[in-house]
CSV table of C-alpha atoms in Angstrom, one decimal:
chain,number,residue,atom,x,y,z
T,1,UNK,CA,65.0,-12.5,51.2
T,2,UNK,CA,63.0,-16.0,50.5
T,3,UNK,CA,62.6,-14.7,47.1
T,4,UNK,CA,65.7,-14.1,46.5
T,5,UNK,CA,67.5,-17.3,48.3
T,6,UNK,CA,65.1,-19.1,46.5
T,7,UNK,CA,66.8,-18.7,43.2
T,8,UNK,CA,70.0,-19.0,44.9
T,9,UNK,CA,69.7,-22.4,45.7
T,10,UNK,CA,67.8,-23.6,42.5
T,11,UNK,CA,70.8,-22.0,40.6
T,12,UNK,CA,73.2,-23.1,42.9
T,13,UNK,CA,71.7,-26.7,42.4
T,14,UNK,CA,71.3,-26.7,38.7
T,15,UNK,CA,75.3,-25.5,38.4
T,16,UNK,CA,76.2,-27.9,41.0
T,17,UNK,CA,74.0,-31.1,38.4
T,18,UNK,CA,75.9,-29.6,35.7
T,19,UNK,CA,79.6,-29.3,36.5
T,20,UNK,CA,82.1,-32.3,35.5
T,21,UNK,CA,83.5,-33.7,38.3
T,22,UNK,CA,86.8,-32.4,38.1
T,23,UNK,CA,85.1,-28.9,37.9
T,24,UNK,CA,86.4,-26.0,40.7
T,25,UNK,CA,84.3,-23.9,39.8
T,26,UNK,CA,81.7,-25.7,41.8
T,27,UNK,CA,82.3,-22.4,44.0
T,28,UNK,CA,80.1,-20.0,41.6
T,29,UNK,CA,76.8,-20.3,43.1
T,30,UNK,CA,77.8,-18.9,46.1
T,31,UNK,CA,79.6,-15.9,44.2
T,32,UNK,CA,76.8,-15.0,42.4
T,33,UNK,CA,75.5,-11.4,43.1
T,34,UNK,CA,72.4,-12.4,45.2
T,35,UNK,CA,74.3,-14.3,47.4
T,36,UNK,CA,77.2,-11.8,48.3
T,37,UNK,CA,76.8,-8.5,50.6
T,38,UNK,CA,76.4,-5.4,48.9
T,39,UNK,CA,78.5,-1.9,49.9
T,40,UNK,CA,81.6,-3.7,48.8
T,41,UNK,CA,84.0,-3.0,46.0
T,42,UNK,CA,86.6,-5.2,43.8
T,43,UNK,CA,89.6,-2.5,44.4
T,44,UNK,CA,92.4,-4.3,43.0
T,45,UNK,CA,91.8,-7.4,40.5
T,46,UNK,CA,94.3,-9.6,39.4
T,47,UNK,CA,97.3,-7.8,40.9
T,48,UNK,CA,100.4,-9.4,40.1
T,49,UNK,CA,102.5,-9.6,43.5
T,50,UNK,CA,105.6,-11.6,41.7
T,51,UNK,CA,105.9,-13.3,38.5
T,52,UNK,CA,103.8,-16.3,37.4
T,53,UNK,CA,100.2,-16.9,37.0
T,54,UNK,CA,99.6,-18.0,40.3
T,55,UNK,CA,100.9,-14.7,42.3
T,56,UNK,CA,98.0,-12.6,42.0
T,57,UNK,CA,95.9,-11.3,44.7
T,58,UNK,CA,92.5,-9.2,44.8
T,59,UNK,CA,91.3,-6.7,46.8
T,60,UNK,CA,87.6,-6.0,48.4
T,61,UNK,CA,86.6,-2.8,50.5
T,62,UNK,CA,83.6,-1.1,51.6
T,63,UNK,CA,82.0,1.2,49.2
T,64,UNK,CA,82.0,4.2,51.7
T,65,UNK,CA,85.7,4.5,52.7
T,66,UNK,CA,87.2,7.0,54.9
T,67,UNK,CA,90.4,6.6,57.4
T,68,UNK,CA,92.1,4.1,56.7
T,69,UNK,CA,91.1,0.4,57.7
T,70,UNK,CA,91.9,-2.9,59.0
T,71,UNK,CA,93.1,-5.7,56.7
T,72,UNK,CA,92.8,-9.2,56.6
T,73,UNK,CA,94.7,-11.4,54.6
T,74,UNK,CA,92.3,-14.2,53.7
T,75,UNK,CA,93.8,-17.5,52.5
T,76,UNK,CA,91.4,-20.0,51.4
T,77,UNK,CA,91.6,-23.9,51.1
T,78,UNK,CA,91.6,-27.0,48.7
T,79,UNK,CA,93.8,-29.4,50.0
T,80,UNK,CA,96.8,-27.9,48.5
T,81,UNK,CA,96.0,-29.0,45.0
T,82,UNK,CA,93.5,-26.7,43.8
T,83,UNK,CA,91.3,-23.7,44.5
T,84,UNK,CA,91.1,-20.1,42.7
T,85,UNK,CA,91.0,-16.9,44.6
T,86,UNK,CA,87.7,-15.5,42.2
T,87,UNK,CA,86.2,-18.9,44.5
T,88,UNK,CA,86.2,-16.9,47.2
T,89,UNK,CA,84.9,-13.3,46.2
T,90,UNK,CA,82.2,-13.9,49.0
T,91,UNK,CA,84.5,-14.1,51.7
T,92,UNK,CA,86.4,-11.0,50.4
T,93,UNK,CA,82.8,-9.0,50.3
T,94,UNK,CA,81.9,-10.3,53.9
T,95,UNK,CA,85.2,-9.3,55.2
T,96,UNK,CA,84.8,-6.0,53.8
T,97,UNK,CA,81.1,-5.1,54.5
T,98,UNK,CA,82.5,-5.4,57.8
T,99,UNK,CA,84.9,-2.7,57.3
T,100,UNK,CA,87.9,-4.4,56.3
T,101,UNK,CA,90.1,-4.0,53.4
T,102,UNK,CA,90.3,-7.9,52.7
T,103,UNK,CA,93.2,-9.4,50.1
T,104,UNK,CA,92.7,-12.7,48.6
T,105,UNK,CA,96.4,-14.3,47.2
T,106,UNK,CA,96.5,-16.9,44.5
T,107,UNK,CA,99.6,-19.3,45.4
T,108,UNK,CA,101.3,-22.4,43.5
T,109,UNK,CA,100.0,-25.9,43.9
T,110,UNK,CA,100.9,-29.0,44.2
T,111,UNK,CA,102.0,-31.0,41.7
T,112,UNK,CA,104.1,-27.9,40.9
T,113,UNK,CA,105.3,-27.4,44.3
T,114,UNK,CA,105.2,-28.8,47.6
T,115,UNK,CA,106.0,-27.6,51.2
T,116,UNK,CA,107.1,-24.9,52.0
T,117,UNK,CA,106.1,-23.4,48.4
T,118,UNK,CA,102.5,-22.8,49.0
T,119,UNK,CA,103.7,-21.1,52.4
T,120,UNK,CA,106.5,-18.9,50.4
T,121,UNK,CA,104.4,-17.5,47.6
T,122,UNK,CA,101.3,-16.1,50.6
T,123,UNK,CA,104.7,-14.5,52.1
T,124,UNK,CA,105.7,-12.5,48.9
T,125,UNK,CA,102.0,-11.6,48.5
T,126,UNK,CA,102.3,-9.9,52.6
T,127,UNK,CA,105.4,-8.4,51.5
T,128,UNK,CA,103.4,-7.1,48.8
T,129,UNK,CA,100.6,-5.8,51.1
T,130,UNK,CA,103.6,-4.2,53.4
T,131,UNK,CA,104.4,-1.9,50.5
T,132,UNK,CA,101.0,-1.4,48.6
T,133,UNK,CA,98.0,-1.6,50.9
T,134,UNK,CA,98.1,1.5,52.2
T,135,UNK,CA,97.1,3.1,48.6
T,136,UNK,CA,94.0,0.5,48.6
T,137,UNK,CA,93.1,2.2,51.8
T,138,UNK,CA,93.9,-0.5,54.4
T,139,UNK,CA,96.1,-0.1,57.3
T,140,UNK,CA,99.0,-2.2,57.6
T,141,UNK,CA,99.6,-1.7,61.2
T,142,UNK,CA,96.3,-3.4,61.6
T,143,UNK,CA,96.9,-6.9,59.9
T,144,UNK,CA,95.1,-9.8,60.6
T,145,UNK,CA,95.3,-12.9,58.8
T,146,UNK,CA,92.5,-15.6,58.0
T,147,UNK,CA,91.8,-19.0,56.3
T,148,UNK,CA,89.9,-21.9,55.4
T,149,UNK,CA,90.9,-25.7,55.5
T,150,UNK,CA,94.6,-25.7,54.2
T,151,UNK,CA,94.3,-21.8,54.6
T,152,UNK,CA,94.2,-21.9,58.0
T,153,UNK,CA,96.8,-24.4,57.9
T,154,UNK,CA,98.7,-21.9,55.8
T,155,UNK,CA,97.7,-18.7,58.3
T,156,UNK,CA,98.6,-20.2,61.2
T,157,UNK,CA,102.2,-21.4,59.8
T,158,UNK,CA,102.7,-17.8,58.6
T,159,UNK,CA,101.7,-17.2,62.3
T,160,UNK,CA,104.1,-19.7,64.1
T,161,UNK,CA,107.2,-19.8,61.9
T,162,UNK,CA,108.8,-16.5,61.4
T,163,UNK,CA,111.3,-17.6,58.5
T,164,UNK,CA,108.9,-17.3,56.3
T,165,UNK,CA,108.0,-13.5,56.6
T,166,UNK,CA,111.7,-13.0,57.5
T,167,UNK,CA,113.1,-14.5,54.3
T,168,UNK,CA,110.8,-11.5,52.5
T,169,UNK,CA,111.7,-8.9,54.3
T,170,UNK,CA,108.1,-8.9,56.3
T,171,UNK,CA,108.2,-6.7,59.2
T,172,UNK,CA,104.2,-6.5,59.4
T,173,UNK,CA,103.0,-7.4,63.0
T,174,UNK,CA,99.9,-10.3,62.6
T,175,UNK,CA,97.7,-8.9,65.6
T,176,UNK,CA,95.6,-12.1,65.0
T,177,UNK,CA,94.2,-15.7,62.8
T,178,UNK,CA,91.2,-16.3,62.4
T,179,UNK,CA,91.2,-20.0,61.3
T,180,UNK,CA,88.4,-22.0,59.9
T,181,UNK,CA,88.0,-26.1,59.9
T,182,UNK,CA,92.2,-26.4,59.6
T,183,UNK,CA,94.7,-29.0,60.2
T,184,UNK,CA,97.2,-28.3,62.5
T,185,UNK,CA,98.6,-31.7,64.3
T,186,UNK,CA,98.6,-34.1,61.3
T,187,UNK,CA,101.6,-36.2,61.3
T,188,UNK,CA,102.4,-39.4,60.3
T,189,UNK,CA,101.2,-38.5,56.7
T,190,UNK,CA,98.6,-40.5,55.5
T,191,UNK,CA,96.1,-39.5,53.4
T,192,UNK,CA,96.8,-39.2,49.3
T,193,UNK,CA,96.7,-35.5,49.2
T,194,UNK,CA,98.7,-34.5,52.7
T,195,UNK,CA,101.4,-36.8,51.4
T,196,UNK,CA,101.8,-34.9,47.9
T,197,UNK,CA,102.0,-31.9,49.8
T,198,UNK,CA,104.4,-33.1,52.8
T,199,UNK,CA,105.9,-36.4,52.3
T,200,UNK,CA,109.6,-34.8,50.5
T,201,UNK,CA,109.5,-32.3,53.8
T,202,UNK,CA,113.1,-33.2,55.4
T,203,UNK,CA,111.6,-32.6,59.0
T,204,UNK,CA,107.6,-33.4,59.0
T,205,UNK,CA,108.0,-32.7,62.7
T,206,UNK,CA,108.6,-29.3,61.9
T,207,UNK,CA,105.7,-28.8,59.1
T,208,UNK,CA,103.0,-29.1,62.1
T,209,UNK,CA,101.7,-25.5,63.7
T,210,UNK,CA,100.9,-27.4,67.4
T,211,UNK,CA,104.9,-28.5,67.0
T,212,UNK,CA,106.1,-24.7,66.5
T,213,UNK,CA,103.7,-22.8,69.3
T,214,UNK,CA,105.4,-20.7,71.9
T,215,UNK,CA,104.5,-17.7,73.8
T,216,UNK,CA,105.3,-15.5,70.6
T,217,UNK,CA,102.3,-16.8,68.3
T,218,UNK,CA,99.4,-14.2,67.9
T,219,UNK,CA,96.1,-14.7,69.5
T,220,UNK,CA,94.1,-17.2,67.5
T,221,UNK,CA,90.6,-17.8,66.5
T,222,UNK,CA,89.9,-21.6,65.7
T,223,UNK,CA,86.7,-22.5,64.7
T,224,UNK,CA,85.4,-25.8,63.2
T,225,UNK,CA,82.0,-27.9,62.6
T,226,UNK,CA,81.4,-30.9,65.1
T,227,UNK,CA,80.9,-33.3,62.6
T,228,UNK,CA,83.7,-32.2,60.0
T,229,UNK,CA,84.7,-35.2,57.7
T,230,UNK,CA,88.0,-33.9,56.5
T,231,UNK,CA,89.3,-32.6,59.2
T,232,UNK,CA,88.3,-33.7,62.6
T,233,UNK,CA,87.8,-31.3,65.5
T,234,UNK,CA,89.8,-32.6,67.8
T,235,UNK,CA,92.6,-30.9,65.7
T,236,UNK,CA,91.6,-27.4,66.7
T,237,UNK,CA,90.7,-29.3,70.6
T,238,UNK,CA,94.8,-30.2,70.6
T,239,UNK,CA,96.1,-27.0,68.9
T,240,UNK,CA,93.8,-24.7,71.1
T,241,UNK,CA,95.1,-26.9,74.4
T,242,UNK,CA,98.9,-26.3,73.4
T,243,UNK,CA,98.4,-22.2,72.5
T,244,UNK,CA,96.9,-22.3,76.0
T,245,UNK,CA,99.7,-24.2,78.0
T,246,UNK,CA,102.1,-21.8,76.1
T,247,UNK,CA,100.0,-18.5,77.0
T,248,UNK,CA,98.6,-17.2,74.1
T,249,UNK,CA,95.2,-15.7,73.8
T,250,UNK,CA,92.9,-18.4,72.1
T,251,UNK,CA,89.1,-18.5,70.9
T,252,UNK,CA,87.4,-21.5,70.0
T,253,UNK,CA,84.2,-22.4,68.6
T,254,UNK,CA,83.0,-25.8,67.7
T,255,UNK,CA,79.2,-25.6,65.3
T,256,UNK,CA,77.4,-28.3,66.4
T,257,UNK,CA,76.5,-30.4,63.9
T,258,UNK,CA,78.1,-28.8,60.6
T,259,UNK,CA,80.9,-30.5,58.3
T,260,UNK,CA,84.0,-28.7,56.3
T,261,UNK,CA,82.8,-26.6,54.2
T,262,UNK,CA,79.7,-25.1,56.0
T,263,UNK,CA,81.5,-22.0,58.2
T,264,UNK,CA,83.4,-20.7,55.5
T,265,UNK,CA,80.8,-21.1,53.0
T,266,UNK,CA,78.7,-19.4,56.3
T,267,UNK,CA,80.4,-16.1,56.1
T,268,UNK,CA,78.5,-15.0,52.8
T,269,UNK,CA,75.4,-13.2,53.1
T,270,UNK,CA,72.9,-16.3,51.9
T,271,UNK,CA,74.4,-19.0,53.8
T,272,UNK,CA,75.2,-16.5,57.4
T,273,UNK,CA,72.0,-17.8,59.0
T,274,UNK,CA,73.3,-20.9,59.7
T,275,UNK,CA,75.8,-20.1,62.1
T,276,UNK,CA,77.4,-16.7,63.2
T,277,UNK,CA,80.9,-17.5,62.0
T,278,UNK,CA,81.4,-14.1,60.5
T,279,UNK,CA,80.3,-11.8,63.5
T,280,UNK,CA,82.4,-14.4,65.7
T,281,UNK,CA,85.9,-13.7,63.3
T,282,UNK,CA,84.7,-9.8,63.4
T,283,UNK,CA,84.1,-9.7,67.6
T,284,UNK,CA,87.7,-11.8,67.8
T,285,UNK,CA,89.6,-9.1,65.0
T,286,UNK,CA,87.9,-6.3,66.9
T,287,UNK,CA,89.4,-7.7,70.5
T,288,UNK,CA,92.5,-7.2,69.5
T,289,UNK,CA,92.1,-3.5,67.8
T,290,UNK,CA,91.0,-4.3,64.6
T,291,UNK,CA,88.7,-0.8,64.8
T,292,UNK,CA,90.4,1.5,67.8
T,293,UNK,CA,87.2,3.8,67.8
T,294,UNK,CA,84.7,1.3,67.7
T,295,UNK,CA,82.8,-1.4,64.9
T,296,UNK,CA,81.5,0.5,61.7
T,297,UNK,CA,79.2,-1.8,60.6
T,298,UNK,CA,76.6,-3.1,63.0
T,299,UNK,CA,75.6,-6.5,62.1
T,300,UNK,CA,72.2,-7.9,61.4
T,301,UNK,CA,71.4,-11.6,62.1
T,302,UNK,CA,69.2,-13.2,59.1
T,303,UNK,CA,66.7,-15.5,60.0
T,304,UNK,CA,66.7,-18.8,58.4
T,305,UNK,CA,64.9,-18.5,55.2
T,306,UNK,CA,61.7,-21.0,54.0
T,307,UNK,CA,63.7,-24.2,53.3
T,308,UNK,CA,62.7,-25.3,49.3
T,309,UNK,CA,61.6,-28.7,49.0
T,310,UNK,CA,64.4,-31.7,48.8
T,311,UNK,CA,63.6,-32.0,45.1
T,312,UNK,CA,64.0,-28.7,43.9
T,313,UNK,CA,67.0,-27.6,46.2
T,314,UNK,CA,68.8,-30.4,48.0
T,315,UNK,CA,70.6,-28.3,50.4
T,316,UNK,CA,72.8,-31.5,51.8
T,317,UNK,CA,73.5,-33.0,48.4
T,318,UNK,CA,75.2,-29.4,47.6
T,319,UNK,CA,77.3,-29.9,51.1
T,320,UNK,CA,78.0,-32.9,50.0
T,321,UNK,CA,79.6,-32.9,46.8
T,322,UNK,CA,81.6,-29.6,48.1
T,323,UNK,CA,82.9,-32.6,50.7
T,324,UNK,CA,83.5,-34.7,48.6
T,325,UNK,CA,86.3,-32.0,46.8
T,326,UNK,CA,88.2,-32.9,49.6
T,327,UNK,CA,90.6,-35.8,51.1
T,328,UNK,CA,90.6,-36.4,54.9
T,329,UNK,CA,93.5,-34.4,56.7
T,330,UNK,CA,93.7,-36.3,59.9
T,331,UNK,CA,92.0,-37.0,63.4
């Protein structure tokens, strides 16, 4: 395991020196075979759900497959403007060495579009999972959606708004989000990046999930690191308070002392010591029937690897630069 997470950081560090700034593929390290969970399987790659480059979606399972399983919908972040869903490969191969069939949508970006686009492509890609998962050996009556940053944002929109699935002929019941670091109650607009996205919206009010919550929404997961730069806690604090006062089923947990990008970068194998993000999302999915006769997979807490020395592997100048990818949201 040292061995092994040894190189992973020394690459991960060398790619990170390497990359111009613009680069997004400051992701790779962390998708590099060493550092994602074996028994998994790439099932469906590059699948087009509608026209245009940006509507594909990939699919991860577990090797060994036999009834059919749960699926999450896993929507990861970037502010809006960026992000790839090859990125995010780990998260697709943690999901599914849990036992999930996991489906990872490509969506439009802004410049090109702004709200609701982003929110309307991830809905043609359900409508797609509606009608196609089943062959890819998920279950569609056990859907779960989950995200990252904006992709949390995006899942728990999806969540809260039911135009959007309506519009697309999605009849798919969401039996829960699992929701990572998101921005939920963000308005006025003032950061560069949220106003791109938001600021032509004819009613902000009505782009902000704690402003649509009513006894309807699906239990949520919200999770978030204490010291989070982009987006502070005390958005999941006041969108956990108001799913609460309206009844529905919310888990929170706050990482003490970890920033943005540290719980979703968490759920792969190399990085899972540092906090049990992963087997928190699984224990929420499974509350709510994610696996009716019981968890397939039992999971295995790593121990913290031997840390490498500050010159060889600077773990927080990796953290860092991921950060610094990233606008702040709001407080």
């Amino acid at each position: 395991m040292t061995k092994i997470f040894r190189l992973f950081l020394a690459v991960a560090f060398a790619t990170l020196v390497a990359l111009p700034a613009q680069a997004v593929s400051v992701m790779d390290p962390f998708n590099l075979p060493a550092a994602m969970d074996a028994g998994t399987a790439k099932v469906g790659d590059g699948i087009a759900y509608a026209d245009g480059p940006r509507h594909k979606l990939d699919i991860y399972a577990p090797e060994q497959r036999g009834d059919a399983a749960p699926v999450v919908f896993f929507i990861y972040g970037g502010g809006w403007s960026r992000g790839e869903r090859s990125d995010y490969q780990f998260a697709g191969r943690a999901l599914a060495s849990r036992g999930f069939v996991t489906v990872i949508a490509d969506y439009r970006l802004v410049p090109e579009v702004t709200y609701p686009g982003f929110l309307e492509d991830s809905a043609k890609a359900l409508r797609w999972v509606q009608d196609n998962i089943a062959t890819y050996g998920g279950d569609p009556n056990r859907l779960f959606l989950a995200g990252h940053s904006a992709g949390a944002y995006n899942s728990v929109m999806l969540a809260l708004d039911p135009s959007f699935l309506r519009d697309y002929g999605v009849t798919l019941t969401i039996r829960g989000v699992a929701a990572l670091s998101g921005p939920y109650d963000f308005y006025p607009f003032e950061y560069g990046e949220v106003t791109a996205a938001f600021g032509s919206a004819p009613n902000p009010q009505g782009t902000q999930p704690i402003n649509l919550v009513t006894s309807d929404a699906p239990p949520m997961y919200l999770a978030t690191g204490t010291t989070d730069p982009i987006v502070r806690m005390q958005n999941t604090e006041r969108f956990a308070q108001k799913l609460q006062q309206n009844g529905v089923w919310v888990t929170t947990r706050y990482y003490e002392g970890f920033g943005h990008m540290e719980p979703v970068i968490a759920m792969g194998s190399m990085w899972r010591w540092r906090m049990p993000v992963l087997d928190d999302m699984v224990a929420f999915f499974q509350m709510f029937g994610a696996f009716p006769s019981g968890v397939p997979y039992v999971a295995v807490a790593p121990e913290a690897p031997e840390q490498l020395p500050e010159a060889i592997a600077p773990m927080d100048q990796i953290l860092t630069q991921l950060d610094a990818m990233f606008q702040p949201v709001g407080d």
